[in-house]
């Protein structure tokens, strides 16, 4: 009987705006292989995106970064180093959103450092990182989507160039998870637990 229940929960996870499950890619080193992103709300009204990987990196190859890609009116990239010794400082890059409302977005090859004055932060967790975003930053009149990447980048002044994308949480999906921002907030405030099938 239990064997027949598990697939139902797995299908629900793929439709739940609070989680984006990824696929294991054993061709990648563990710290670059994204397993999932989970969205939640903290007690102090921060929107938290928890990005989990198969492993972590203390030091090593420079130029590798975690990206959290948010679309909420515009397209934003929140960048944090993969290497733990480089710290948890979040740098924000922005591009104008030019895709059609329901078209799948892709990362632009070049982004400019944003002048956005929002209190974004990040902290390390075992095998991953959490991005903390102030709830009052979100424009609830717009659609919302999110994705995470591991990528190699180079920087020149305020311009970030993406040299190589290692992994993307939403890789292989035909459609992007895009929904109204208020739908995400409503789902985050429900009491139903997210059941992970890993």
Short mmCIF file of N, CA and C in Angstrom, two decimals, residues 60-141:
data_model
loop_
_atom_site.label_atom_id
_atom_site.label_comp_id
_atom_site.label_asym_id
_atom_site.label_seq_id
_atom_site.Cartn_x
_atom_site.Cartn_y
_atom_site.Cartn_z
N UNK A 60 39.83 26.17 -3.30
CA UNK A 60 40.07 25.53 -4.59
C UNK A 60 39.85 26.47 -5.74
N UNK A 61 39.24 25.97 -6.79
CA UNK A 61 39.04 26.71 -8.03
C UNK A 61 38.36 28.05 -7.80
N UNK A 62 39.04 29.12 -8.18
CA UNK A 62 38.45 30.45 -8.04
C UNK A 62 37.54 30.73 -9.23
N UNK A 63 36.60 31.63 -9.04
CA UNK A 63 35.72 32.02 -10.14
C UNK A 63 34.44 31.22 -10.21
N UNK A 64 34.22 30.27 -9.28
CA UNK A 64 32.98 29.49 -9.26
C UNK A 64 32.02 30.11 -8.25
N UNK A 65 30.75 30.23 -8.65
CA UNK A 65 29.76 30.92 -7.81
C UNK A 65 28.42 30.20 -7.82
N UNK A 66 27.69 30.37 -6.71
CA UNK A 66 26.27 30.05 -6.66
C UNK A 66 25.52 31.26 -7.19
N UNK A 67 24.52 31.03 -8.02
CA UNK A 67 23.60 32.08 -8.46
C UNK A 67 22.20 31.72 -7.99
N UNK A 68 21.49 32.69 -7.45
CA UNK A 68 20.04 32.57 -7.30
C UNK A 68 19.45 33.54 -8.31
N UNK A 69 18.67 33.02 -9.26
CA UNK A 69 18.08 33.84 -10.31
C UNK A 69 16.63 34.09 -9.94
N UNK A 70 16.28 35.35 -9.70
CA UNK A 70 14.92 35.74 -9.36
C UNK A 70 14.34 36.60 -10.47
N UNK A 71 13.10 36.32 -10.84
CA UNK A 71 12.40 37.18 -11.78
C UNK A 71 11.16 37.71 -11.09
N UNK A 72 11.12 39.02 -10.92
CA UNK A 72 9.99 39.68 -10.27
C UNK A 72 9.93 41.10 -10.84
N UNK A 73 9.40 41.21 -12.05
CA UNK A 73 9.43 42.49 -12.75
C UNK A 73 10.68 42.65 -13.58
N UNK A 74 11.84 42.46 -12.96
CA UNK A 74 13.13 42.43 -13.65
C UNK A 74 13.81 41.11 -13.32
N UNK A 75 14.94 40.88 -13.96
CA UNK A 75 15.70 39.66 -13.75
C UNK A 75 16.90 39.99 -12.87
N UNK A 76 17.03 39.30 -11.73
CA UNK A 76 18.09 39.56 -10.76
C UNK A 76 18.92 38.29 -10.55
N UNK A 77 20.22 38.47 -10.40
CA UNK A 77 21.12 37.40 -10.02
C UNK A 77 21.76 37.77 -8.69
N UNK A 78 21.66 36.86 -7.71
CA UNK A 78 22.32 37.04 -6.41
C UNK A 78 23.49 36.07 -6.40
N UNK A 79 24.69 36.60 -6.30
CA UNK A 79 25.92 35.83 -6.48
C UNK A 79 26.65 35.64 -5.15
N UNK A 80 27.05 34.39 -4.86
CA UNK A 80 27.83 34.06 -3.66
C UNK A 80 28.91 33.07 -4.09
N UNK A 81 30.15 33.21 -3.58
CA UNK A 81 31.22 32.27 -3.97
C UNK A 81 30.92 30.84 -3.52
N UNK A 82 31.33 29.88 -4.33
CA UNK A 82 31.24 28.47 -3.93
C UNK A 82 32.24 28.20 -2.81
N UNK A 83 33.46 28.73 -2.94
CA UNK A 83 34.49 28.51 -1.92
C UNK A 83 34.10 29.17 -0.61
N UNK A 84 34.09 28.40 0.47
CA UNK A 84 33.66 28.94 1.75
C UNK A 84 34.59 30.02 2.29
N UNK A 85 35.90 29.90 2.03
CA UNK A 85 36.83 30.89 2.59
C UNK A 85 36.67 32.27 1.96
N UNK A 86 35.95 32.35 0.85
CA UNK A 86 35.71 33.66 0.20
C UNK A 86 34.54 34.39 0.84
N UNK A 87 33.87 33.76 1.81
CA UNK A 87 32.81 34.44 2.55
C UNK A 87 31.43 34.26 1.93
N UNK A 88 30.47 34.99 2.52
CA UNK A 88 29.06 34.84 2.14
C UNK A 88 28.46 36.13 1.59
N UNK A 89 29.30 37.08 1.19
CA UNK A 89 28.77 38.35 0.70
C UNK A 89 27.94 38.13 -0.57
N UNK A 90 26.76 38.75 -0.58
CA UNK A 90 25.88 38.66 -1.74
C UNK A 90 26.07 39.89 -2.61
N UNK A 91 26.40 39.67 -3.88
CA UNK A 91 26.43 40.75 -4.85
C UNK A 91 25.24 40.56 -5.79
N UNK A 92 24.57 41.65 -6.13
CA UNK A 92 23.34 41.58 -6.92
C UNK A 92 23.59 42.19 -8.30
N UNK A 93 23.17 41.45 -9.32
CA UNK A 93 23.27 41.90 -10.70
C UNK A 93 21.88 41.90 -11.30
N UNK A 94 21.68 42.74 -12.30
CA UNK A 94 20.33 42.95 -12.81
C UNK A 94 20.35 43.09 -14.32
N UNK A 95 19.28 42.63 -14.95
CA UNK A 95 19.05 42.93 -16.36
C UNK A 95 17.57 43.19 -16.53
N UNK A 96 17.22 43.96 -17.54
CA UNK A 96 15.80 44.22 -17.77
C UNK A 96 15.16 42.96 -18.33
N UNK A 97 13.96 42.69 -17.92
CA UNK A 97 13.25 41.50 -18.36
C UNK A 97 12.66 41.75 -19.74
N UNK A 98 13.13 40.98 -20.73
CA UNK A 98 12.67 41.19 -22.10
C UNK A 98 11.88 40.00 -22.64
N UNK A 99 11.79 38.93 -21.86
CA UNK A 99 11.08 37.75 -22.35
C UNK A 99 9.57 37.95 -22.26
N UNK A 100 8.83 37.16 -23.02
CA UNK A 100 7.38 37.21 -22.96
C UNK A 100 6.90 36.68 -21.62
N UNK A 101 5.71 37.08 -21.18
CA UNK A 101 5.24 36.72 -19.84
C UNK A 101 5.33 35.24 -19.50
N UNK A 102 5.09 34.34 -20.46
CA UNK A 102 5.12 32.92 -20.14
C UNK A 102 6.25 32.18 -20.83
N UNK A 103 7.20 32.93 -21.40
CA UNK A 103 8.34 32.29 -22.04
C UNK A 103 9.36 31.87 -21.00
N UNK A 104 10.09 30.80 -21.29
CA UNK A 104 11.13 30.35 -20.37
C UNK A 104 12.30 31.34 -20.44
N UNK A 105 12.72 31.82 -19.28
CA UNK A 105 13.81 32.80 -19.26
C UNK A 105 15.15 32.07 -19.27
N UNK A 106 16.17 32.74 -19.72
CA UNK A 106 17.52 32.20 -19.65
C UNK A 106 18.43 33.28 -19.10
N UNK A 107 19.57 32.85 -18.59
CA UNK A 107 20.50 33.82 -18.03
C UNK A 107 21.15 34.62 -19.15
N UNK A 108 21.18 35.94 -19.02
CA UNK A 108 21.95 36.73 -20.00
C UNK A 108 23.44 36.44 -19.82
N UNK A 109 24.21 36.57 -20.88
CA UNK A 109 25.65 36.28 -20.80
C UNK A 109 26.38 37.34 -20.01
N UNK A 110 25.86 38.57 -20.01
CA UNK A 110 26.48 39.65 -19.25
C UNK A 110 25.43 40.35 -18.41
N UNK A 111 25.81 40.71 -17.19
CA UNK A 111 24.91 41.42 -16.28
C UNK A 111 25.66 42.59 -15.65
N UNK A 112 24.92 43.63 -15.32
CA UNK A 112 25.50 44.79 -14.66
C UNK A 112 25.19 44.76 -13.18
N UNK A 113 26.14 45.20 -12.38
CA UNK A 113 25.92 45.27 -10.93
C UNK A 113 24.74 46.19 -10.65
N UNK A 114 23.85 45.74 -9.77
CA UNK A 114 22.61 46.47 -9.50
C UNK A 114 22.85 47.56 -8.46
N UNK A 115 22.11 48.65 -8.60
CA UNK A 115 22.14 49.72 -7.59
C UNK A 115 21.02 49.53 -6.57
N UNK A 116 20.39 48.37 -6.62
CA UNK A 116 19.29 48.04 -5.73
C UNK A 116 19.72 48.15 -4.27
N UNK A 117 18.95 48.85 -3.46
CA UNK A 117 19.27 49.04 -2.05
C UNK A 117 18.39 48.13 -1.19
N UNK A 118 18.59 46.84 -1.34
CA UNK A 118 17.82 45.87 -0.54
C UNK A 118 18.80 45.10 0.33
N UNK A 119 18.33 44.66 1.47
CA UNK A 119 19.18 43.99 2.44
C UNK A 119 19.21 42.49 2.18
N UNK A 120 19.86 42.10 1.07
CA UNK A 120 20.02 40.68 0.77
C UNK A 120 21.20 40.14 1.57
N UNK A 121 21.07 38.90 2.03
CA UNK A 121 22.19 38.27 2.72
C UNK A 121 22.18 36.77 2.43
N UNK A 122 23.23 36.09 2.86
CA UNK A 122 23.32 34.65 2.66
C UNK A 122 24.08 34.05 3.83
N UNK A 123 23.84 32.77 4.07
CA UNK A 123 24.61 32.05 5.08
C UNK A 123 24.81 30.62 4.64
N UNK A 124 25.96 30.06 5.02
CA UNK A 124 26.28 28.69 4.67
C UNK A 124 25.45 27.73 5.52
N UNK A 125 25.03 26.63 4.89
CA UNK A 125 24.39 25.52 5.58
C UNK A 125 25.15 24.27 5.13
N UNK A 126 25.02 23.15 5.83
CA UNK A 126 25.71 21.95 5.35
C UNK A 126 25.30 21.61 3.92
N UNK A 127 26.29 21.46 3.06
CA UNK A 127 26.07 21.15 1.64
C UNK A 127 25.14 22.15 0.95
N UNK A 128 25.42 23.43 1.14
CA UNK A 128 24.60 24.40 0.44
C UNK A 128 24.66 25.79 1.03
N UNK A 129 23.69 26.60 0.63
CA UNK A 129 23.65 28.00 1.05
C UNK A 129 22.21 28.46 1.13
N UNK A 130 21.95 29.39 2.03
CA UNK A 130 20.62 30.01 2.13
C UNK A 130 20.74 31.48 1.75
N UNK A 131 19.84 31.92 0.87
CA UNK A 131 19.70 33.33 0.52
C UNK A 131 18.54 33.89 1.32
N UNK A 132 18.75 35.04 1.96
CA UNK A 132 17.69 35.69 2.74
C UNK A 132 17.30 36.99 2.05
N UNK A 133 16.00 37.12 1.76
CA UNK A 133 15.49 38.24 0.98
C UNK A 133 14.37 38.92 1.75
N UNK A 134 14.45 40.23 1.95
CA UNK A 134 13.38 40.93 2.68
C UNK A 134 12.04 40.80 1.96
N UNK A 135 11.01 40.47 2.70
CA UNK A 135 9.68 40.28 2.10
C UNK A 135 9.18 41.56 1.45
N UNK A 136 9.55 42.73 1.99
CA UNK A 136 9.05 43.98 1.42
C UNK A 136 9.72 44.33 0.10
N UNK A 137 10.73 43.59 -0.30
CA UNK A 137 11.36 43.79 -1.61
C UNK A 137 10.48 43.24 -2.73
N UNK A 138 9.66 42.25 -2.45
CA UNK A 138 8.89 41.56 -3.48
C UNK A 138 7.75 42.44 -3.96
N UNK A 139 7.59 42.50 -5.26
CA UNK A 139 6.47 43.21 -5.88
C UNK A 139 5.35 42.19 -6.09
N UNK A 140 4.32 42.23 -5.23
CA UNK A 140 3.27 41.23 -5.28
C UNK A 140 2.31 41.44 -6.46
N UNK A 141 2.50 42.50 -7.21
CA UNK A 141 1.70 42.71 -8.42
C UNK A 141 2.29 42.02 -9.63
#
